Every structure is written in structure tokens, then in C-alpha cells.
């Protein structure tokens, strides 16, 4: 505020109402006084905010060179030409007259000048390289349809099969694949048998060369090249009998019988090998299953490597993931090590009561920054007097949880329970600044303890208990102190033996008659 003028003059020299607000005639007649004025409480002049410049300047039409009619017409002719008569004839042959009329109305409704001036042609590196109208086939993406001989390709609607029809079609394809694979194995076995017969009984008895037999074993489809049909034999015998007589005279009847016996013996050996070999599977491979499955060739061309299957020569030398006793519930062998350590079955492990009691996020400061990890405290119990505690830490939450649960199962120990429902007397334990006091209670009292102690009591099988924590209530320390108190209960029988006295439980004598 200026010091040259008093405050009252500064407050009364500017009007409260806006200057351009013209008062009505009635108000002007009724009021004869001047409208009170006001001004700001500072002497600085008001400065209007400057308009922030745009981050990206608009490209003007003059810069694009589209303001001249000649250039606009040339650009329109190149990029937005109208339909020609030939194109209209194609449209009339493909669409109905109403559809052609709708297309023409849509073309007429859009002004090409507005598209030239207001539109934007993309020049960024992510622009589409072409506009696809699906009128032509691109050999990079499209598959050519299989046309019948002498006929054009007839468009047809896709037939969606129901579940039963699709299963029938899929089963038929699998059976065809299995038959084809069986024929391939038998053809290769026959080629190996013929090679051994040719080496043992002379090359003159089999007219196939060694190279042809090797090629037949590699490519069983070449068998059709060396086979002669019966009707072709008949036609050849009727046309040229002398040649057949000459070829049949090359082998005597004894040689033919000997050759048949040798081939039959080798054939039996090959069949026996096919039966005994573990890798001789007549079923379709995983790639063939994918190719003829619901996804078709899209899954067959995936980047994932196909399954190796059983590796020959290492049978019995590797650990099997699945245990027959698990009934297929642990195919990956995740519980194999914990079963070996604890001696429990998979059903018993999955029936355990496991809970996560404490979940913390911790950080380790290194020269590369903070490394965040998860700290998990888990418990496991069978509900019948066994309780385990596990602590794990990992950068992955799921890994830390699984590790803590497995450690809890591994560390399960027996907990002493009075009448399988409460503790013996009062138990106290202290970890850090946390003190946990456990008190036994009569039947039907229930669990009146904090929520973490409640989960531990349910896991171990305690039903009547009272607890209090008079000092600090740190989550981890409270769990550790409770576990320590349950493990370090006073045993009355050991105290009696140490004092040399006989101890009898009044409740057991009164209710059960047990004095031992």
C-alpha cells in the first residue's frame, strides 16, 4: 500500500460493482447516492497472464502448397481420385444397386477439399505401409486357396462343428497319423532287413542297390517308386513274355525259398526290436498334434521348442518328477524333497494347516541402490500336537511364501498338551521387548488370545487358552515368543520324578480311573 495516501481513500476510490454494469432506471430513481468504490489492497498494477505458446506449431496450408487451385487439383487427382467407370462397373457386379447408391452417396457427402486442408497424411515411422481393402492376395500374409481342376474357387461359409463332430474329425485325423507313422516304421524295418539279407546271401538275390536301400530307409515314401502293381505285372507279362521268362529264370525255386526264409527271419527280428524299443511310439508327435488341433498351423509355427520326449540311453539315470503314489497330484516333483525329509505322504502334507502370520517388506541398501525383499513368517501344524515355524526372505513374494511354508513343515515338532486341549499350567517367554504369558483354562473356555496366537493354537490343536502380552506387541517377536513358550512348558511328571514323588492327576482319576 502506498504511504502517500491514507487507507480510507484507497478503499473508497474504486467501485465495488463493475464499471460497465449499467444500473436500471428504477434503481437510478430510487437511489440518489453514488455506488461505493473499492480497490485492491496492494499498489501494484494487475498484469494479465501471457498466453503460453503451443508446444507444437500448426502447419499452415500455405506451407504445404495447397492454397493454389492447380496444386490442390493435382494432389486430389493423385491421392483422392474419384471412381472411374471401370471401377463403378466392378462395384455394380459385386454389390446390389442399393449398395452402390449408398457408396456413391457417401463419396458425395465427403468434401475432398476439407480432407486435403484439415486432414493429415502420416509421415511418422509407425505409419501403415499400405491400405488394405482385402481385394488382392498378399503372398507374404495370405494363403492361396486350393482350386479344383477346371473350376474356379467357390466361396463358401465356414462350417462350425459342434463338440461331437469336432471330436470325431479330430479322432479320425489322429488315427490317420498313427497309421502313417506305423507304415513308416515298418518300411524302415523292411529296408534294414533287406540290407542284411543282401549282405549275407549275396547281391544277386535282391535287385535293389545299397544306395536305394539307404534312401528307402531315410525316406519311406520312396517305397512306391520300387513297387510294381499287379495289373502292371499282368500287362507287362502279356506284352513281353520273353523278358519275364528271362528274369524269372535268374533265380531257382530253392533260391527263392531261401531268400523268403532269410527275409522272414530278419523281418521278425526287426519287429521284435520295434516292440522292445521304448522310443518306437506309433502315436503322432507333439507337432502333429498341434497342427491338427484346434489352433491349427498357428501353433505349429510357434517360437517354442517342441518337446524332446524320452531321451534314449539315459533310462533310469534321471529323477522322475512324478511319484506313482501321488496319483498325478505332483507331476513336477515339487514335494519330492519335503517328502524325503519328513517321511510324510503327499496327502498328509496337503492336509496340514499352513498360515502366513507376518508379511514384511524389507530393503537392503547397496552401492547400486535399495534392493527390496519380502520377509515371511509362516506356521504349519497337523492339529494334533505338532507345530512348525518357518522364516524365509526373497525378492519374489511367491517364492518367499512357498519357502517359508516348506520350512515350517520341515521344522514341525511335538508340543505338549494337557488333555489335548490346553497347556500345562502357565507358560511365559520373552523375545526382545515382547513378553507372552499363556494360561491354561477349563474345557469350553475357548481361545481368548490375539489373532496370530489364535492361528498358532488352531495349528497345534489347542482349544482352551488365555494369553496376554503386557509389554511390546511386535508381530514377529510375539510369534517367536509364543512358539518358545509352547515348546518350553513345564512337565509335571518330570518335576515329580526329580523330587522322587508319585504324581497322580485328579481329573484323570476322577473321570477316567487312570492312576498310572
XYZ file of C-alpha atoms in Angstrom:
516
model
C 0.000 0.000 0.000
C 1.275 3.435 -0.861
C 2.334 5.512 2.123
C 1.362 8.781 0.401
C -2.400 8.197 0.740
C -4.449 7.038 3.730
C -6.196 3.690 3.747
C -9.698 5.129 3.691
C -9.044 6.998 0.455
C -7.629 3.849 -1.102
C -10.690 1.814 -0.131
C -13.236 4.354 -1.356
C -11.854 5.427 -4.729
C -12.852 2.311 -6.712
C -16.333 0.910 -7.182
C -17.363 -2.465 -5.826
C -19.628 -3.142 -8.796
C -18.115 -3.429 -12.281
C -17.875 -0.200 -14.225
C -19.691 -1.473 -17.302
C -22.749 -2.590 -15.326
C -25.449 -0.068 -16.255
C -27.991 0.429 -13.420
C -31.654 0.126 -14.234
C -33.975 3.141 -14.358
C -35.863 2.104 -11.194
C -32.681 1.751 -9.244
C -31.416 5.083 -10.544
C -34.578 6.852 -9.413
C -34.736 5.106 -6.035
C -31.101 5.669 -5.143
C -29.521 9.086 -5.264
C -26.245 8.125 -3.620
C -23.115 7.130 -5.509
C -22.150 3.449 -5.700
C -19.348 2.714 -3.201
C -15.939 2.059 -4.713
C -13.108 -0.326 -3.775
C -9.654 -1.206 -4.911
C -7.050 -3.887 -4.207
C -5.009 -3.984 -1.008
C -1.760 -3.514 -2.969
C -0.457 -0.718 -5.111
C 0.953 -2.922 -7.901
C -0.842 -2.859 -11.226
C -2.590 -6.034 -12.342
C -0.647 -7.906 -15.012
C -2.510 -10.243 -17.304
C -1.041 -13.695 -17.791
C 0.665 -14.193 -21.098
C -0.681 -16.828 -23.407
C 1.505 -19.881 -23.254
C 2.882 -20.724 -26.678
C 1.809 -24.001 -28.179
C 4.236 -26.852 -27.873
C 3.768 -27.859 -31.489
C 3.134 -25.211 -34.099
C 0.398 -25.941 -36.597
C 1.453 -26.435 -40.178
C -0.307 -23.899 -42.332
C -1.848 -24.709 -45.659
C 0.409 -22.156 -47.370
C 3.464 -24.119 -46.250
C 2.020 -27.295 -47.718
C 1.457 -25.518 -51.014
C -2.239 -26.424 -51.148
C -3.749 -22.968 -51.364
C -3.358 -22.764 -55.124
C -6.236 -24.428 -57.015
C -3.905 -26.065 -59.531
C -1.831 -27.802 -56.853
C -4.947 -28.816 -54.941
C -6.416 -30.375 -58.060
C -3.160 -32.184 -58.795
C -2.883 -33.501 -55.235
C -6.536 -34.561 -55.279
C -6.074 -36.379 -58.572
C -3.112 -38.352 -57.229
C -4.267 -39.223 -53.699
C -8.075 -38.950 -53.826
C -9.225 -39.758 -57.338
C -12.946 -40.346 -57.975
C -14.339 -43.694 -59.078
C -13.799 -44.451 -62.755
C -16.377 -46.104 -64.978
C -14.445 -49.356 -64.835
C -14.418 -49.296 -61.037
C -18.125 -48.499 -60.957
C -18.816 -51.470 -63.214
C -16.882 -53.688 -60.823
C -18.878 -52.339 -57.917
C -22.150 -52.972 -59.755
C -21.099 -56.554 -60.450
C -20.211 -57.143 -56.805
C -22.857 -55.132 -54.909
C -26.563 -54.556 -55.278
C -27.867 -51.287 -56.827
C -28.887 -50.034 -53.378
C -25.396 -50.668 -52.022
C -23.762 -48.928 -55.000
C -26.058 -45.958 -54.489
C -25.088 -45.821 -50.809
C -21.389 -45.874 -51.727
C -21.845 -43.019 -54.187
C -23.838 -41.024 -51.617
C -21.057 -41.479 -49.085
C -18.439 -40.321 -51.594
C -20.523 -37.253 -52.446
C -21.093 -36.371 -48.785
C -17.366 -36.018 -48.093
C -15.683 -32.931 -49.499
C -12.188 -33.721 -50.696
C -11.093 -30.122 -50.128
C -11.814 -30.445 -46.430
C -9.832 -33.672 -46.310
C -6.908 -32.014 -48.105
C -6.807 -28.961 -45.826
C -7.928 -30.410 -42.493
C -6.626 -33.936 -42.895
C -3.146 -35.153 -42.136
C -1.013 -37.601 -44.053
C 1.160 -39.510 -41.630
C 4.890 -39.418 -42.191
C 5.998 -40.997 -38.905
C 7.942 -44.296 -38.897
C 4.943 -46.169 -37.436
C 2.517 -45.347 -40.232
C 0.920 -48.268 -42.113
C 2.815 -49.065 -45.283
C -0.325 -49.793 -47.282
C -4.083 -49.528 -47.056
C -5.625 -52.992 -47.050
C -9.010 -53.414 -48.674
C -8.697 -57.236 -48.921
C -9.336 -57.202 -52.674
C -5.975 -58.726 -53.581
C -3.922 -61.501 -52.017
C -0.596 -60.616 -50.450
C 1.786 -63.602 -50.766
C 3.519 -62.589 -47.528
C 0.410 -62.974 -45.388
C -2.363 -64.621 -47.391
C -2.640 -68.300 -48.270
C -3.748 -69.167 -51.784
C -6.970 -71.200 -51.874
C -6.821 -74.659 -53.362
C -8.791 -74.550 -56.612
C -10.257 -77.664 -58.183
C -9.101 -78.663 -61.656
C -11.060 -76.847 -64.330
C -13.190 -74.955 -61.817
C -12.968 -71.596 -60.153
C -12.712 -71.072 -56.439
C -16.196 -71.092 -54.997
C -16.561 -69.021 -51.827
C -18.208 -70.868 -49.007
C -19.150 -70.171 -45.448
C -17.131 -71.757 -42.672
C -18.884 -74.682 -41.084
C -18.654 -74.540 -37.309
C -18.727 -78.064 -35.928
C -20.268 -78.969 -32.627
C -18.267 -80.751 -29.949
C -19.144 -84.300 -31.021
C -18.445 -83.700 -34.739
C -15.157 -81.997 -33.952
C -14.098 -84.889 -31.700
C -14.944 -87.372 -34.472
C -12.952 -85.403 -37.026
C -10.016 -84.986 -34.648
C -10.008 -88.719 -33.795
C -10.048 -89.573 -37.496
C -7.042 -87.355 -38.143
C -5.131 -88.858 -35.219
C -5.840 -92.388 -36.422
C -4.601 -91.465 -39.902
C -1.417 -90.022 -38.412
C -0.868 -93.139 -36.295
C -1.374 -95.420 -39.328
C 1.013 -93.360 -41.411
C 3.673 -93.441 -38.687
C 3.274 -97.199 -38.251
C 3.696 -97.735 -42.004
C 6.817 -95.569 -41.937
C 8.388 -97.626 -39.139
C 7.551 -100.898 -40.858
C 9.004 -99.667 -44.165
C 12.257 -98.670 -42.480
C 12.419 -102.022 -40.717
C 11.905 -103.815 -44.058
C 14.695 -101.751 -45.643
C 17.108 -102.711 -42.827
C 16.117 -106.366 -43.160
C 16.712 -106.330 -46.929
C 20.136 -104.745 -46.417
C 21.221 -107.506 -44.043
C 19.890 -110.215 -46.375
C 21.713 -108.597 -49.294
C 24.986 -108.530 -47.341
C 24.637 -112.120 -46.050
C 23.234 -114.022 -49.051
C 24.730 -112.145 -51.973
C 23.853 -109.111 -54.005
C 22.377 -111.129 -56.895
C 19.283 -112.221 -54.954
C 17.940 -108.644 -54.418
C 17.824 -106.247 -57.355
C 17.885 -103.089 -55.170
C 21.261 -101.420 -54.764
C 22.786 -100.365 -51.449
C 22.144 -96.682 -52.196
C 18.487 -97.389 -52.970
C 18.024 -99.290 -49.705
C 19.664 -96.465 -47.726
C 17.423 -93.928 -49.462
C 14.383 -96.102 -48.748
C 15.267 -96.230 -45.046
C 15.676 -92.449 -44.869
C 12.572 -91.668 -46.909
C 9.915 -94.398 -46.643
C 7.766 -92.590 -49.230
C 10.180 -93.848 -51.897
C 8.681 -97.330 -51.493
C 6.040 -96.540 -54.130
C 8.845 -95.977 -56.617
C 10.150 -99.533 -56.273
C 6.794 -101.338 -56.074
C 5.009 -102.660 -59.162
C 1.252 -103.133 -59.150
C -0.348 -106.472 -60.030
C -2.146 -105.138 -63.093
C 1.105 -103.668 -64.374
C 2.731 -107.084 -63.976
C -0.080 -108.673 -65.946
C 0.161 -106.099 -68.730
C 3.912 -106.457 -68.907
C 3.719 -110.260 -68.943
C 1.201 -110.220 -71.786
C 3.217 -107.674 -73.783
C 6.706 -109.056 -73.298
C 6.712 -112.642 -72.095
C 10.277 -113.357 -73.069
C 11.669 -110.733 -70.739
C 9.726 -112.090 -67.774
C 10.809 -115.608 -68.507
C 14.387 -114.463 -68.631
C 14.125 -112.562 -65.319
C 12.305 -115.398 -63.574
C 14.866 -117.859 -64.796
C 17.603 -115.968 -62.970
C 16.551 -117.442 -59.557
C 15.752 -121.073 -58.987
C 12.939 -122.270 -56.774
C 15.370 -123.202 -53.993
C 16.974 -119.762 -54.105
C 13.583 -118.070 -53.926
C 12.600 -120.186 -50.905
C 15.923 -119.479 -49.213
C 15.508 -115.760 -49.876
C 11.991 -115.755 -48.431
C 13.143 -117.560 -45.290
C 16.011 -115.115 -44.770
C 13.763 -112.084 -45.271
C 11.157 -113.539 -42.912
C 13.770 -114.186 -40.206
C 15.208 -110.682 -40.466
C 11.688 -109.242 -40.547
C 10.830 -110.983 -37.273
C 13.983 -109.578 -35.669
C 13.067 -106.052 -36.760
C 9.525 -106.431 -35.450
C 10.877 -107.675 -32.119
C 13.151 -104.620 -31.906
C 10.234 -102.307 -32.647
C 8.236 -103.868 -29.834
C 11.102 -103.766 -27.318
C 12.293 -100.231 -28.096
C 10.811 -97.598 -25.790
C 11.203 -94.862 -28.376
C 9.222 -96.704 -31.037
C 5.990 -94.853 -30.496
C 3.388 -95.196 -33.220
C 1.385 -92.217 -31.972
C 1.580 -88.743 -33.512
C 4.216 -86.325 -32.325
C 3.509 -83.141 -30.405
C 3.969 -81.013 -33.538
C 1.461 -83.143 -35.440
C -0.971 -82.906 -32.531
C -0.673 -79.112 -32.555
C -1.015 -78.940 -36.336
C -4.268 -80.886 -36.324
C -5.533 -79.386 -33.069
C -7.998 -76.540 -32.559
C -5.434 -73.777 -33.221
C -4.123 -75.366 -36.426
C -0.926 -74.211 -38.082
C -0.669 -71.087 -35.935
C 0.522 -73.238 -33.030
C 2.713 -75.380 -35.269
C 4.789 -72.323 -36.249
C 5.292 -71.094 -32.694
C 8.679 -69.993 -31.384
C 8.545 -72.505 -28.530
C 10.753 -75.537 -28.926
C 8.987 -78.898 -29.284
C 9.109 -81.459 -26.516
C 12.137 -83.731 -26.519
C 10.367 -86.747 -25.088
C 12.271 -89.649 -23.523
C 15.982 -89.403 -24.340
C 17.381 -92.801 -25.407
C 20.277 -94.195 -23.404
C 19.553 -92.421 -20.108
C 16.646 -94.522 -18.882
C 16.886 -94.968 -15.113
C 19.623 -92.325 -14.748
C 17.425 -89.315 -14.133
C 14.984 -88.480 -11.351
C 11.366 -88.847 -12.256
C 9.219 -85.877 -11.302
C 6.001 -87.793 -10.702
C 5.555 -90.365 -7.945
C 3.061 -93.171 -8.668
C 1.763 -92.941 -5.087
C 0.723 -89.296 -5.604
C -1.949 -90.225 -8.161
C -0.829 -87.469 -10.521
C -1.082 -84.629 -7.958
C 2.645 -83.803 -8.023
C 3.752 -84.225 -11.626
C 6.582 -81.678 -11.347
C 8.054 -83.223 -8.187
C 7.757 -80.085 -6.042
C 7.069 -82.090 -2.869
C 9.658 -84.827 -3.504
C 12.342 -83.337 -1.232
C 9.952 -82.465 1.605
C 8.517 -85.987 1.468
C 12.012 -87.431 1.745
C 12.885 -85.238 4.747
C 9.664 -85.591 6.727
C 8.616 -89.088 5.652
C 5.045 -87.905 5.066
C 2.851 -88.734 2.105
C 1.602 -86.073 -0.268
C -1.953 -86.330 1.052
C -0.702 -85.789 4.623
C 1.382 -82.765 3.586
C -1.538 -81.122 1.796
C -3.789 -81.760 4.818
C -1.540 -79.701 7.121
C -2.773 -76.382 8.488
C -0.491 -73.698 6.988
C -0.839 -69.963 7.565
C 1.163 -66.788 6.869
C 1.397 -64.804 10.115
C 3.813 -61.981 9.283
C 4.485 -60.317 5.934
C 7.083 -57.552 5.834
C 8.787 -55.566 3.091
C 12.466 -55.018 3.832
C 15.196 -53.148 1.935
C 18.922 -53.709 1.686
C 20.971 -50.617 0.850
C 23.777 -51.399 -1.604
C 26.017 -49.284 -3.807
C 23.570 -49.877 -6.654
C 20.580 -48.716 -4.640
C 17.946 -50.271 -2.439
C 17.051 -53.911 -3.043
C 13.563 -54.651 -1.770
C 12.684 -58.099 -0.461
C 9.784 -59.834 1.238
C 10.159 -61.391 4.692
C 7.613 -64.105 5.508
C 6.894 -65.899 8.789
C 4.723 -68.994 8.308
C 3.480 -71.808 10.538
C 2.383 -75.359 9.838
C 0.650 -77.880 12.070
C -1.352 -81.061 11.901
C -3.904 -80.034 14.544
C -2.827 -82.931 16.750
C 0.136 -81.647 18.743
C 2.759 -80.779 16.097
C 3.758 -77.220 15.196
C 6.464 -75.799 12.937
C 7.767 -72.297 12.309
C 9.403 -71.122 9.075
C 11.063 -67.824 8.147
C 12.061 -67.002 4.561
C 13.120 -63.932 2.615
C 13.189 -63.371 -1.141
C 12.778 -60.657 -3.743
C 9.761 -62.575 -5.068
C 6.713 -62.749 -2.832
C 5.535 -66.160 -4.086
C 8.997 -67.696 -3.648
C 9.248 -66.392 -0.092
C 5.788 -67.740 0.806
C 6.462 -71.235 -0.577
C 9.902 -71.407 1.062
C 8.547 -70.312 4.449
C 5.749 -72.901 4.316
C 8.160 -75.688 3.363
C 10.500 -74.716 6.193
C 7.584 -74.688 8.625
C 6.587 -78.206 7.542
C 10.194 -79.331 7.847
C 10.584 -77.830 11.357
C 7.418 -79.318 12.877
C 7.948 -80.508 16.460
C 5.737 -82.036 19.128
C 4.013 -79.646 21.553
C 2.941 -80.877 24.999
C -0.843 -80.530 25.511
C -2.867 -81.205 28.627
C -5.866 -83.369 27.760
C -5.221 -82.473 24.106
C -6.880 -79.072 24.602
C -4.712 -76.671 26.659
C -1.228 -76.119 28.083
C 0.305 -77.404 31.330
C -0.013 -74.623 33.890
C 1.185 -71.168 32.913
C 3.936 -70.593 30.362
C 5.930 -67.403 29.840
C 8.523 -66.452 27.233
C 10.358 -63.250 26.334
C 11.844 -62.307 22.947
C 13.276 -58.821 22.719
C 10.861 -56.444 24.414
C 7.870 -58.735 23.874
C 6.621 -60.908 26.731
C 3.925 -63.535 26.132
C 2.071 -65.152 29.038
C -0.080 -68.258 28.396
C -2.645 -69.522 30.917
C -4.429 -72.873 30.873
C -8.195 -72.771 31.083
C -11.037 -75.284 31.781
C -12.903 -77.088 29.000
C -15.176 -74.871 26.938
C -13.299 -71.678 27.702
C -12.175 -71.202 24.109
C -9.282 -69.248 22.680
C -9.102 -65.721 24.063
C -5.806 -64.722 22.504
C -4.569 -62.288 19.794
C -5.172 -63.259 16.187
C -1.628 -64.532 15.486
C -1.663 -66.677 18.617
C -5.134 -67.876 17.612
C -3.776 -69.275 14.320
C -0.910 -70.992 16.135
C -3.322 -72.606 18.621
C -5.534 -73.889 15.798
C -2.497 -75.331 14.013
C -1.236 -77.194 17.089
C -4.668 -78.315 18.326
C -5.171 -76.192 21.477
C -8.792 -75.201 22.159
C -8.810 -73.638 25.675
C -6.238 -70.928 26.329
C -5.856 -67.363 27.569
C -2.902 -65.120 26.737
C -1.733 -61.606 27.406
C 1.197 -59.504 26.232
C 1.846 -56.834 28.880
C 4.743 -55.187 27.056
C 5.608 -54.670 23.376
C 3.432 -56.323 20.756
C 5.852 -56.678 17.869
C 4.357 -59.151 15.329
C 7.482 -61.247 14.731
C 8.582 -61.243 18.364
C 5.095 -62.213 19.526
C 5.093 -65.236 17.188
C 8.590 -66.305 18.258
C 7.787 -65.837 21.956
C 4.581 -67.870 21.685
C 6.421 -70.687 19.893
C 9.119 -70.621 22.586
C 6.518 -70.686 25.382
C 4.711 -73.672 23.850
C 7.967 -75.585 23.472
C 9.268 -74.842 26.988
C 6.262 -75.871 29.068
C 6.883 -77.351 32.487
C 6.253 -81.101 32.626
C 4.693 -82.116 35.982
C 5.826 -85.726 35.601
C 9.465 -84.703 35.183
C 9.191 -82.468 38.262
C 7.697 -85.344 40.271
C 10.433 -87.726 39.178
C 13.060 -85.137 40.065
C 11.597 -84.793 43.571
C 11.151 -88.524 43.992
C 7.411 -88.375 44.482
C 4.456 -90.036 42.843
C 2.136 -87.741 40.898
C -1.489 -88.529 40.083
C -3.771 -86.326 38.039
C -7.029 -85.794 39.915
C -9.011 -85.200 36.718
C -7.739 -88.403 35.141
C -8.523 -90.415 38.277
C -11.951 -88.888 38.700
C -13.084 -89.048 35.080
C -11.101 -91.943 33.656
C -9.820 -94.025 36.550
C -6.238 -93.675 35.323
C -3.645 -93.773 38.126
C -0.543 -94.571 36.044
